[in-house]
Coordinates of N, CA and C and ligand atoms in Angstrom, one line a residue:
M201 N 0.4 1.3 12.6 CA 0.5 0.6 11.4 C 0.0 1.3 10.7
K202 N 0.9 1.4 9.5 CA 0.3 2.7 8.6 C -0.8 2.3 8.0
F203 N -1.4 3.9 6.6 CA -2.5 3.8 6.0 C -2.5 4.2 5.0
F204 N -1.8 3.0 3.8 CA -2.1 4.0 2.6 C -3.1 3.2 1.7
I205 N -3.9 4.0 0.8 CA -3.8 4.3 0.0 C -3.8 3.3 -0.9
D206 N -4.2 2.9 -2.8 CA -4.4 1.2 -3.6 C -4.8 2.4 -4.9
T207 N -4.0 3.8 -5.2 CA -4.5 4.4 -5.9 C -4.3 5.2 -7.0
A208 N -4.1 5.3 -8.4 CA -4.0 6.5 -8.4 C -4.8 7.7 -8.9
D209 N -6.1 8.1 -7.7 CA -7.4 8.1 -8.8 C -6.8 10.1 -7.6
L210 N -6.5 10.9 -8.3 CA -6.8 12.3 -7.7 C -7.7 12.3 -6.4
D211 N -8.8 12.2 -6.0 CA -10.2 12.4 -6.3 C -10.3 11.4 -4.4
Q212 N -9.7 10.4 -4.8 CA -9.9 9.1 -4.3 C -8.8 10.1 -2.8
I213 N -7.4 10.1 -3.6 CA -6.2 10.3 -2.8 C -6.7 11.2 -1.4
R214 N -7.3 12.7 -2.6 CA -7.3 13.5 -1.8 C -8.2 13.5 -0.7
E215 N -9.8 12.4 -0.7 CA -10.4 12.1 0.0 C -9.9 11.8 2.1
A216 N -9.3 10.7 1.0 CA -8.7 10.4 2.5 C -7.9 10.2 3.3
Q217 N -6.8 12.0 1.9 CA -6.3 12.0 2.8 C -6.4 13.4 3.8
A218 N -7.8 14.1 3.6 CA -8.9 14.2 4.0 C -9.3 14.3 5.7
L219 N -8.6 12.5 5.8 CA -9.4 12.0 7.0 C -8.5 12.3 8.0
G220 N -7.1 12.9 7.5 CA -6.0 12.4 8.4 C -5.4 11.4 9.0
I221 N -5.2 10.5 8.1 CA -4.9 9.3 8.5 C -4.2 8.2 8.0
L222 N -4.1 9.2 6.2 CA -3.1 9.1 5.6 C -1.9 8.4 5.8
D223 N -1.1 7.3 5.5 CA 0.7 7.3 5.2 C 0.7 7.9 4.4
G224 N 0.8 7.6 3.2 CA 1.0 7.8 1.7 C -0.1 6.9 0.6
V225 N 0.6 6.5 -0.4 CA 0.2 5.5 -1.4 C 0.8 5.2 -2.5
T226 N -0.6 3.8 -3.0 CA 0.5 2.7 -3.9 C 0.1 2.9 -5.3
T227 N 0.8 2.7 -6.5 CA 0.7 2.5 -7.3 C 1.4 2.1 -8.3
N228 N 0.6 1.3 -9.3 CA 0.7 -0.5 -10.2 C 0.3 1.2 -11.5
P229 N 1.0 0.0 -12.3 CA 0.4 0.5 -13.4 C -0.6 0.3 -14.4
S230 N -1.5 -0.8 -13.6 CA -3.0 -0.4 -13.3 C -3.8 -0.1 -13.1
L231 N -3.3 0.9 -12.3 CA -4.2 1.9 -11.3 C -4.0 3.1 -12.5
M232 N -2.9 3.4 -13.2 CA -2.3 4.8 -13.5 C -2.9 4.4 -14.5
A233 N -3.0 3.2 -15.9 CA -4.1 3.0 -17.1 C -5.2 3.3 -16.5
K234 N -5.9 3.0 -15.5 CA -7.1 3.0 -14.5 C -7.2 4.2 -15.1
A235 N -6.5 5.5 -14.4 CA -6.4 6.6 -14.2 C -6.3 7.5 -15.4
G236 N -6.8 7.1 -16.0 CA -5.9 7.7 -17.1 C -4.5 8.3 -18.0
I237 N -4.0 7.5 -16.9 CA -2.8 8.4 -17.0 C -1.8 7.0 -18.2
R238 N -0.7 7.8 -18.7 CA -0.3 7.1 -20.2 C 0.7 7.8 -20.3
G239 N 1.8 7.1 -20.7 CA 3.0 8.0 -21.2 C 3.6 7.5 -20.7
A240 N 4.8 7.7 -20.5 CA 5.7 8.2 -19.4 C 5.5 9.6 -18.7
A241 N 6.0 9.9 -19.8 CA 5.8 11.7 -19.6 C 4.1 12.3 -18.4
D242 N 3.3 11.2 -18.7 CA 2.1 11.8 -17.9 C 2.7 11.0 -16.8
V243 N 2.9 9.4 -16.9 CA 3.0 9.7 -15.6 C 3.9 9.9 -14.5
K244 N 4.9 10.2 -15.1 CA 5.9 10.9 -13.8 C 5.3 12.3 -13.3
A245 N 4.3 13.2 -14.0 CA 3.4 14.4 -14.5 C 2.5 13.9 -13.1
H246 N 2.2 12.4 -12.9 CA 1.2 12.8 -12.5 C 1.3 11.8 -10.7
Y247 N 2.6 11.5 -10.8 CA 3.6 10.6 -9.2 C 3.6 12.1 -8.9
R248 N 4.5 13.5 -9.3 CA 4.5 14.6 -8.7 C 3.1 15.7 -8.4
R249 N 2.1 15.1 -8.9 CA 0.6 15.8 -7.9 C 0.5 14.9 -6.8
I250 N 0.9 13.3 -7.4 CA 0.5 12.8 -6.3 C 1.3 13.2 -5.2
C251 N 2.6 13.5 -5.5 CA 3.5 13.5 -4.1 C 3.3 15.3 -3.7
D252 N 2.4 16.3 -4.1 CA 2.1 17.4 -3.1 C 0.4 17.0 -2.7
A253 N 0.0 15.7 -2.8 CA -1.2 15.5 -2.4 C -1.6 15.2 -0.9
V254 N -0.1 14.4 -0.4 CA -0.1 14.0 0.3 C 1.5 13.7 1.0
D255 N 1.3 14.1 2.4 CA 2.5 14.5 3.2 C 2.9 13.1 2.7
G256 N 3.1 11.8 2.7 CA 4.4 9.8 3.4 C 4.6 9.4 0.8
D257 N 4.9 8.6 2.2 CA 5.4 7.8 0.7 C 4.2 7.2 -0.4
V258 N 5.6 7.8 -1.2 CA 4.5 7.4 -3.2 C 5.2 6.2 -3.5
S259 N 4.8 5.2 -3.4 CA 5.2 3.7 -4.6 C 5.3 4.7 -5.7
A260 N 5.6 4.6 -7.0 CA 5.7 4.6 -8.2 C 6.8 2.8 -8.6
E261 N 6.0 2.5 -9.3 CA 6.4 1.2 -9.6 C 7.4 1.6 -12.1
V262 N 7.9 0.9 -11.0 CA 9.8 0.8 -13.0 C 8.3 -0.7 -13.9
I263 N 8.3 -0.5 -15.1 CA 8.3 -0.9 -16.5 C 9.2 -1.8 -16.8
A264 N 9.9 -0.8 -16.0 CA 11.7 -2.4 -16.6 C 10.6 -3.4 -16.5
T265 N 12.0 -4.7 -17.1 CA 12.2 -5.8 -15.9 C 14.3 -6.6 -15.7
D266 N 14.4 -5.6 -16.9 CA 15.9 -6.0 -16.3 C 16.6 -5.0 -15.4
C267 N 17.7 -6.2 -15.1 CA 18.2 -5.1 -13.8 C 18.4 -3.8 -14.4
E268 N 19.2 -3.4 -15.6 CA 19.9 -2.4 -16.3 C 19.0 -1.0 -15.9
G269 N 17.5 -1.3 -16.9 CA 16.3 -0.9 -16.7 C 15.5 -0.3 -15.2
M270 N 15.3 -0.7 -14.8 CA 14.9 -0.9 -13.6 C 15.9 -0.1 -12.2
I271 N 17.1 0.1 -12.4 CA 18.0 1.1 -12.0 C 17.8 2.6 -12.4
R272 N 17.3 2.1 -13.9 CA 17.7 3.9 -14.4 C 16.4 4.0 -14.5
E273 N 15.2 3.7 -14.7 CA 14.0 4.2 -13.8 C 13.6 4.7 -12.7
G274 N 13.9 3.7 -12.2 CA 14.1 3.8 -10.1 C 14.7 5.0 -10.0
E275 N 15.8 5.5 -10.7 CA 16.6 6.7 -10.1 C 15.8 7.8 -10.7
A276 N 14.8 7.6 -11.8 CA 14.4 8.2 -12.8 C 13.2 8.8 -11.7
L277 N 12.7 8.1 -10.9 CA 11.3 8.0 -10.1 C 11.4 8.7 -9.2
A278 N 12.9 8.7 -8.6 CA 13.4 8.9 -6.9 C 13.8 10.2 -7.1
A279 N 14.3 10.6 -8.3 CA 14.4 12.2 -8.5 C 12.9 12.4 -8.2
L280 N 11.8 12.8 -8.6 CA 10.9 13.7 -8.4 C 10.8 13.3 -7.1
S281 N 10.6 12.3 -5.6 CA 10.8 13.6 -4.7 C 10.7 12.4 -4.4
D282 N 11.6 13.2 -2.8 CA 11.9 11.9 -1.0 C 10.6 11.2 -0.8
Q283 N 9.8 11.4 -1.3 CA 8.6 10.6 -1.6 C 8.2 9.4 -1.9
I284 N 9.3 9.3 -2.9 CA 8.9 8.0 -3.4 C 9.8 6.9 -3.3
A285 N 9.1 6.0 -3.3 CA 9.7 4.7 -2.8 C 9.3 3.7 -4.2
V286 N 10.1 3.0 -4.8 CA 10.4 2.6 -6.6 C 9.5 1.6 -6.2
K287 N 9.0 1.4 -7.1 CA 8.1 -0.1 -6.9 C 8.9 -0.9 -8.2
V288 N 9.1 -2.6 -7.7 CA 10.0 -2.9 -8.5 C 9.5 -5.1 -7.7
P289 N 9.0 -5.8 -9.3 CA 8.2 -6.8 -9.1 C 10.0 -8.2 -8.5
L290 N 8.9 -8.2 -7.5 CA 9.9 -10.0 -7.4 C 10.8 -10.6 -7.9
I291 N 11.3 -10.7 -9.2 CA 11.9 -11.6 -10.0 C 13.2 -11.1 -9.6
K292 N 13.9 -11.9 -10.5 CA 15.7 -12.3 -11.0 C 16.0 -10.6 -9.9
D293 N 16.0 -10.3 -12.0 CA 16.7 -9.1 -12.0 C 16.0 -8.2 -10.9
G294 N 15.5 -7.9 -10.2 CA 13.8 -7.6 -9.2 C 15.2 -6.6 -7.9
V295 N 15.7 -8.0 -7.9 CA 16.4 -8.4 -6.3 C 17.5 -7.6 -6.8
K296 N 18.7 -7.8 -7.7 CA 18.8 -7.3 -8.1 C 19.5 -6.3 -7.9
A297 N 17.8 -4.9 -8.5 CA 18.0 -3.8 -8.6 C 17.9 -3.6 -7.8
I298 N 16.6 -4.2 -6.7 CA 16.7 -3.6 -5.1 C 17.6 -3.6 -4.6
A299 N 18.8 -4.0 -4.8 CA 20.6 -4.2 -3.4 C 20.8 -2.6 -4.0
H300 N 20.4 -2.9 -5.4 CA 21.7 -1.2 -5.4 C 20.6 -0.4 -5.8
L301 N 19.9 0.2 -5.6 CA 18.5 0.8 -5.1 C 18.6 1.8 -3.9
A302 N 19.1 0.1 -2.9 CA 18.7 0.6 -1.0 C 19.7 0.9 -0.6
Q303 N 21.7 0.0 -1.7 CA 23.0 0.7 -1.4 C 22.7 2.4 -1.8
Q304 N 21.8 3.2 -2.3 CA 22.3 3.7 -2.8 C 21.3 5.4 -1.9
G305 N 20.3 4.5 -1.3 CA 19.3 4.8 -0.1 C 18.3 5.3 -0.7
I306 N 18.1 5.1 -1.6 CA 16.7 4.9 -2.4 C 15.6 3.8 -2.0
K307 N 14.1 4.2 -1.4 CA 13.4 3.8 -1.0 C 12.9 2.5 -2.0
T308 N 12.6 1.3 -1.2 CA 11.8 0.3 -2.1 C 10.2 0.1 -1.7
N309 N 9.6 -0.4 -2.5 CA 9.3 -1.7 -1.9 C 8.6 -2.7 -3.1
C310 N 9.2 -4.1 -3.3 CA 8.7 -4.8 -3.6 C 7.9 -5.9 -4.0
T311 N 7.2 -5.5 -5.0 CA 5.5 -5.8 -4.8 C 5.6 -7.6 -6.0
L312 N 4.5 -8.5 -6.2 CA 4.4 -8.8 -6.3 C 5.0 -10.6 -5.9
V313 N 5.4 -10.4 -4.3 CA 5.5 -10.9 -3.2 C 4.5 -12.2 -3.3
F314 N 4.2 -13.4 -3.6 CA 3.3 -14.2 -3.1 C 3.3 -15.3 -2.7
S315 N 5.2 -15.7 -1.6 CA 5.4 -17.1 -0.5 C 7.1 -16.1 0.3
A316 N 6.9 -17.1 1.4 CA 7.4 -16.5 1.9 C 9.5 -16.4 2.0
G317 N 9.6 -17.6 0.6 CA 10.6 -17.7 0.4 C 10.8 -16.3 -0.5
Q318 N 9.6 -15.2 -0.8 CA 9.6 -14.1 -2.2 C 10.6 -13.0 -1.0
A319 N 9.0 -12.7 -0.1 CA 9.7 -11.4 0.6 C 10.7 -12.0 1.9
L320 N 11.6 -13.2 2.3 CA 13.4 -13.4 2.7 C 14.1 -12.6 1.5
L321 N 14.3 -12.9 0.5 CA 14.6 -12.1 -0.7 C 14.6 -10.9 -0.7
A322 N 13.0 -10.8 -0.8 CA 13.4 -8.9 -0.7 C 13.8 -8.2 0.6
A323 N 14.1 -9.2 1.9 CA 14.4 -8.3 3.2 C 15.7 -8.4 2.5
K324 N 16.7 -9.2 2.4 CA 17.9 -9.4 2.8 C 18.7 -8.1 1.5
A325 N 17.8 -8.3 0.7 CA 18.1 -7.6 -0.7 C 17.7 -6.1 0.0
G326 N 17.0 -5.2 1.2 CA 17.8 -4.2 1.1 C 15.7 -4.0 1.4
A327 N 14.4 -4.3 0.6 CA 13.9 -3.1 0.6 C 12.5 -2.9 1.9
S328 N 12.7 -1.3 1.6 CA 12.1 -1.2 2.5 C 11.4 -1.8 2.3
Y329 N 9.5 -1.9 1.9 CA 8.7 -2.1 1.9 C 8.8 -3.9 1.5
V330 N 8.3 -4.6 1.9 CA 7.4 -5.4 0.9 C 6.0 -5.6 0.3
S331 N 5.4 -6.5 -0.4 CA 4.1 -6.2 -0.5 C 3.3 -7.3 -1.0
P332 N 3.4 -8.4 0.4 CA 2.4 -9.3 0.6 C 0.8 -8.9 -0.2
F333 N 0.8 -10.1 -1.3 CA -1.0 -9.7 -2.3 C -1.7 -10.6 -1.7
I334 N -2.5 -10.2 -0.6 CA -3.3 -11.5 0.4 C -4.5 -11.8 -0.3
G335 N -4.8 -10.8 -1.5 CA -7.0 -11.3 -1.9 C -6.2 -11.8 -2.7
R336 N -4.8 -11.7 -4.0 CA -5.3 -12.7 -5.3 C -5.0 -14.0 -5.0
L337 N -3.5 -13.9 -3.3 CA -3.9 -15.6 -3.2 C -4.9 -15.9 -2.3
D338 N -6.3 -15.2 -1.7 CA -7.8 -16.5 -1.3 C -8.5 -15.5 -2.9
D339 N -7.8 -15.1 -4.2 CA -8.5 -15.2 -5.2 C -8.2 -17.2 -5.4
I340 N -7.0 -17.7 -5.3 CA -6.8 -18.3 -6.2 C -7.1 -20.1 -5.2
S341 N -8.3 -19.8 -4.0 CA -7.6 -20.6 -2.6 C -6.8 -21.1 -1.8
A342 N -5.9 -19.3 -1.2 CA -4.9 -19.9 -0.8 C -5.1 -18.9 0.4
D343 N -4.0 -18.4 1.1 CA -3.9 -17.9 2.7 C -3.2 -16.8 2.9
G344 N -4.2 -15.4 2.4 CA -3.4 -14.5 2.1 C -2.7 -14.2 3.1
L345 N -3.6 -14.1 4.9 CA -3.1 -13.7 5.7 C -1.6 -14.2 6.1
Q346 N -2.1 -15.9 6.5 CA -1.3 -16.9 5.9 C -0.5 -16.2 6.9
L347 N 0.2 -15.9 5.1 CA 1.5 -15.2 4.8 C 2.3 -14.4 5.7
I348 N 1.4 -13.6 5.2 CA 1.9 -12.1 6.2 C 2.1 -12.7 7.7
E349 N 1.8 -13.4 8.5 CA 2.6 -14.2 10.1 C 3.7 -15.2 9.4
E350 N 3.4 -15.3 8.5 CA 4.7 -16.2 8.8 C 6.1 -15.0 8.5
I351 N 5.8 -14.4 7.3 CA 6.5 -12.8 6.5 C 7.2 -12.0 8.2
R352 N 6.6 -12.1 9.0 CA 6.4 -11.4 10.4 C 7.6 -12.5 11.2
L353 N 7.3 -13.5 11.3 CA 7.4 -14.7 12.1 C 9.1 -15.3 11.8
I354 N 9.6 -15.0 9.6 CA 10.6 -14.6 10.1 C 11.9 -12.9 9.6
Y355 N 10.7 -12.3 9.4 CA 11.4 -10.9 9.9 C 11.9 -10.8 11.4
D356 N 11.2 -10.9 11.8 CA 11.0 -10.7 13.9 C 12.6 -12.1 14.1
N357 N 12.3 -13.2 13.8 CA 13.7 -14.2 14.1 C 14.7 -13.9 13.5
C358 N 14.4 -12.8 12.5 CA 16.3 -12.3 11.8 C 16.4 -11.0 11.6
G359 N 15.6 -10.6 11.8 CA 15.6 -9.3 13.1 C 16.1 -8.0 11.2
Y360 N 15.5 -8.1 10.4 CA 15.1 -7.7 8.9 C 14.5 -6.0 8.8
P361 N 14.5 -5.0 9.0 CA 13.5 -3.9 9.4 C 12.9 -3.8 8.1
T362 N 13.3 -4.4 7.0 CA 11.8 -4.6 6.2 C 10.4 -4.1 6.5
E363 N 9.8 -3.1 5.7 CA 8.0 -3.5 6.6 C 7.3 -4.0 5.8
I364 N 7.0 -5.0 6.5 CA 5.6 -5.1 5.2 C 4.8 -4.9 5.3
L365 N 3.9 -4.8 4.1 CA 2.9 -3.3 3.5 C 2.4 -4.4 3.3
A366 N 1.2 -5.0 3.9 CA -0.8 -6.7 3.7 C -1.2 -5.3 1.8
A367 N -0.7 -6.0 0.3 CA -1.7 -4.8 -0.2 C -2.8 -6.5 -0.6
S368 N -3.2 -6.2 -1.5 CA -4.2 -6.6 -2.8 C -5.5 -6.7 -1.5
I369 N -5.8 -5.3 -0.8 CA -7.2 -5.8 0.3 C -8.3 -5.6 -0.1
R370 N -8.7 -7.0 0.2 CA -10.5 -6.2 -0.7 C -11.3 -6.5 0.3
H371 N -10.9 -6.0 1.0 CA -12.9 -6.0 2.6 C -12.2 -5.1 4.1
P372 N -12.2 -4.6 4.7 CA -12.3 -4.0 5.9 C -11.8 -5.1 6.5
M373 N -12.3 -6.3 6.7 CA -11.2 -7.5 7.8 C -10.4 -8.1 7.3
H374 N -9.5 -7.4 6.3 CA -7.9 -7.5 5.3 C -6.7 -6.6 6.2
I375 N -7.4 -5.4 6.0 CA -6.8 -4.6 7.0 C -6.9 -4.6 8.7
V376 N -8.2 -5.5 8.9 CA -7.9 -5.6 11.1 C -7.3 -7.0 11.5
E377 N -7.6 -7.9 10.3 CA -6.7 -9.1 10.9 C -4.9 -8.6 10.4
S378 N -4.4 -8.4 8.8 CA -3.0 -7.4 8.7 C -2.7 -7.1 9.9
A379 N -3.8 -5.7 10.2 CA -2.7 -5.3 12.2 C -2.4 -6.3 13.3
Q380 N -3.7 -7.2 13.5 CA -3.5 -8.4 14.4 C -2.7 -8.9 14.1
L381 N -2.0 -9.3 13.0 CA -0.9 -10.0 12.8 C 0.3 -10.1 12.9
G382 N 0.3 -8.4 13.3 CA 1.6 -7.2 12.7 C 1.9 -6.8 11.6
A383 N 1.2 -6.4 10.7 CA 1.6 -5.9 8.8 C 1.9 -4.9 9.3
D384 N 3.2 -4.1 9.0 CA 3.2 -2.7 10.0 C 2.6 -1.3 8.7
A385 N 2.5 -1.9 7.8 CA 1.0 -1.1 7.1 C 1.0 -2.1 6.2
I386 N -0.4 -1.2 5.8 CA -2.1 -2.1 4.0 C -1.8 -1.0 3.5
T387 N -2.2 -1.2 1.8 CA -2.3 -0.6 1.4 C -4.2 -1.3 1.0
A388 N -5.1 0.0 0.6 CA -6.4 -0.5 0.8 C -6.7 0.5 -0.3
P389 N -8.1 0.2 -1.4 CA -9.0 0.8 -1.8 C -9.7 1.4 -0.8
L390 N -10.0 3.1 -1.8 CA -10.9 4.2 -0.6 C -12.0 3.0 0.6
H391 N -12.7 2.2 -1.0 CA -14.7 1.7 0.0 C -13.3 1.2 1.0
A392 N -12.7 0.4 0.9 CA -11.8 -0.7 2.2 C -12.5 0.2 3.4
I393 N -11.1 1.1 3.0 CA -10.7 2.1 4.3 C -12.3 2.8 5.2
L394 N -12.8 3.5 4.3 CA -14.1 3.7 4.5 C -15.0 2.9 5.0
A395 N -14.8 1.4 4.7 CA -15.6 0.7 5.3 C -15.2 -0.1 7.2
L396 N -14.0 0.6 7.5 CA -14.0 0.2 8.2 C -14.3 1.6 9.4
L397 N -15.1 2.4 9.2 CA -16.8 3.6 9.5 C -17.5 2.3 10.1
K398 N -18.2 1.7 9.5 CA -19.5 1.0 9.9 C -19.3 0.1 10.7
H399 N -20.9 1.0 11.2 CA -21.2 -0.1 12.4 C -22.5 0.0 13.1
P400 N -23.5 -0.4 12.6 CA -25.1 -0.1 13.2 C -25.0 0.3 13.9
L401 N -24.6 0.1 15.3 CA -25.1 0.7 16.2 C -24.4 1.9 16.7
T402 N -23.5 1.8 16.4 CA -22.6 4.0 16.1 C -23.8 4.5 15.8
D403 N -24.5 3.9 14.3 CA -25.8 4.6 13.8 C -26.5 5.5 14.9
M404 N -26.9 3.3 15.2 CA -28.9 4.1 16.0 C -28.2 4.9 17.0
G405 N -27.4 4.7 18.0 CA -26.8 5.3 19.2 C -27.1 6.7 18.6
L406 N -25.9 6.9 18.1 CA -25.5 8.6 17.0 C -27.9 9.6 17.4
K407 N -28.5 8.5 16.7 CA -29.5 9.0 16.7 C -30.5 9.1 17.7
K408 N -30.0 8.0 17.9 CA -30.4 8.1 20.4 C -29.7 9.2 20.2
F409 N -29.1 10.1 20.7 CA -28.6 11.0 21.8 C -28.3 12.2 21.1
L410 N -29.0 12.5 19.5 CA -29.7 13.9 19.2 C -30.9 13.5 19.1
S411 N -31.6 12.6 19.0 CA -33.2 13.1 19.6 C -33.9 13.6 20.8
D412 N -32.5 12.3 21.9 CA -32.4 13.3 23.5 C -31.9 14.7 23.7
Y413 N -31.3 14.6 23.1 CA -30.8 16.2 23.3 C -32.0 17.6 22.8
Q414 N -32.3 17.2 21.1 CA -33.5 17.3 21.2 C -34.3 18.0 22.3
K415 N -35.6 16.1 22.7 CA -36.4 16.3 23.7 C -36.1 16.5 24.8
A416 N -34.5 16.8 25.4 CA -33.7 17.8 26.6 C -34.8 19.8 26.2
D417 N -34.3 19.9 24.7 CA -34.1 20.9 24.5 C -35.3 21.8 24.0
D418 N -36.5 21.4 23.9 CA -37.5 21.0 23.6 C -38.5 21.9 25.6
Ligands
G3P534 O1 -0.7 -2.0 -5.8 C1 -0.8 -3.9 -5.3 C2 -2.1 -4.9 -5.8 O2 -2.1 -4.1 -4.0 C3 -2.8 -4.5 -6.7 O3 -4.1 -4.8 -5.5 O4 -7.2 -5.6 -6.0 O5 -4.5 -5.8 -7.6 O6 -4.8 -7.4 -6.3 P1 -5.4 -5.8 -6.6

């Protein structure tokens, strides 16, 4: 399963990259704004910096909501680097834009997906990735992980190559359960990725090993 970090913060991206487990980065307009990146020129320059900082795919989201605008922005983003996957919202014009970009061999990430029907359309249009937002579903008392299970079944039944990228991850168990359900990738904030490291028995065990080693050395 691929691990992406869901941020535009370069320090966090570099920290995750240094772990040696990172397959790329996902961003969105809110994350870019949170990192203080504003305006088309700065946004493009920042995508270049992110691509330089990691080896894998970098999802870069279009702002336009009409098909022509999304295609124009998508082509410009894709021209920045082979690493770019153009992130397109699951709306009618978005589906058309994904189909067009896919036909040109441009990687796409279909975002803001909240239902199995939407995921089916994304795959049919030829999206490289589909991003079901599991945390935002949980936030409204729905079941985000159940959506991952539904999409996995549909994609396996139909043989779609679109990769399921579990997004809007809130905590480490979202990552573990997405893996159990057959997600191809997750994108998570750094804190959720680092939380996978934690277990009190690991800390206690290491402390004991080191103190025993010290005693044997005395
Ligand atoms: O990048 C898309 C998604 O992961 C956003 O997550 O936390 O804003 O619901 P969140």
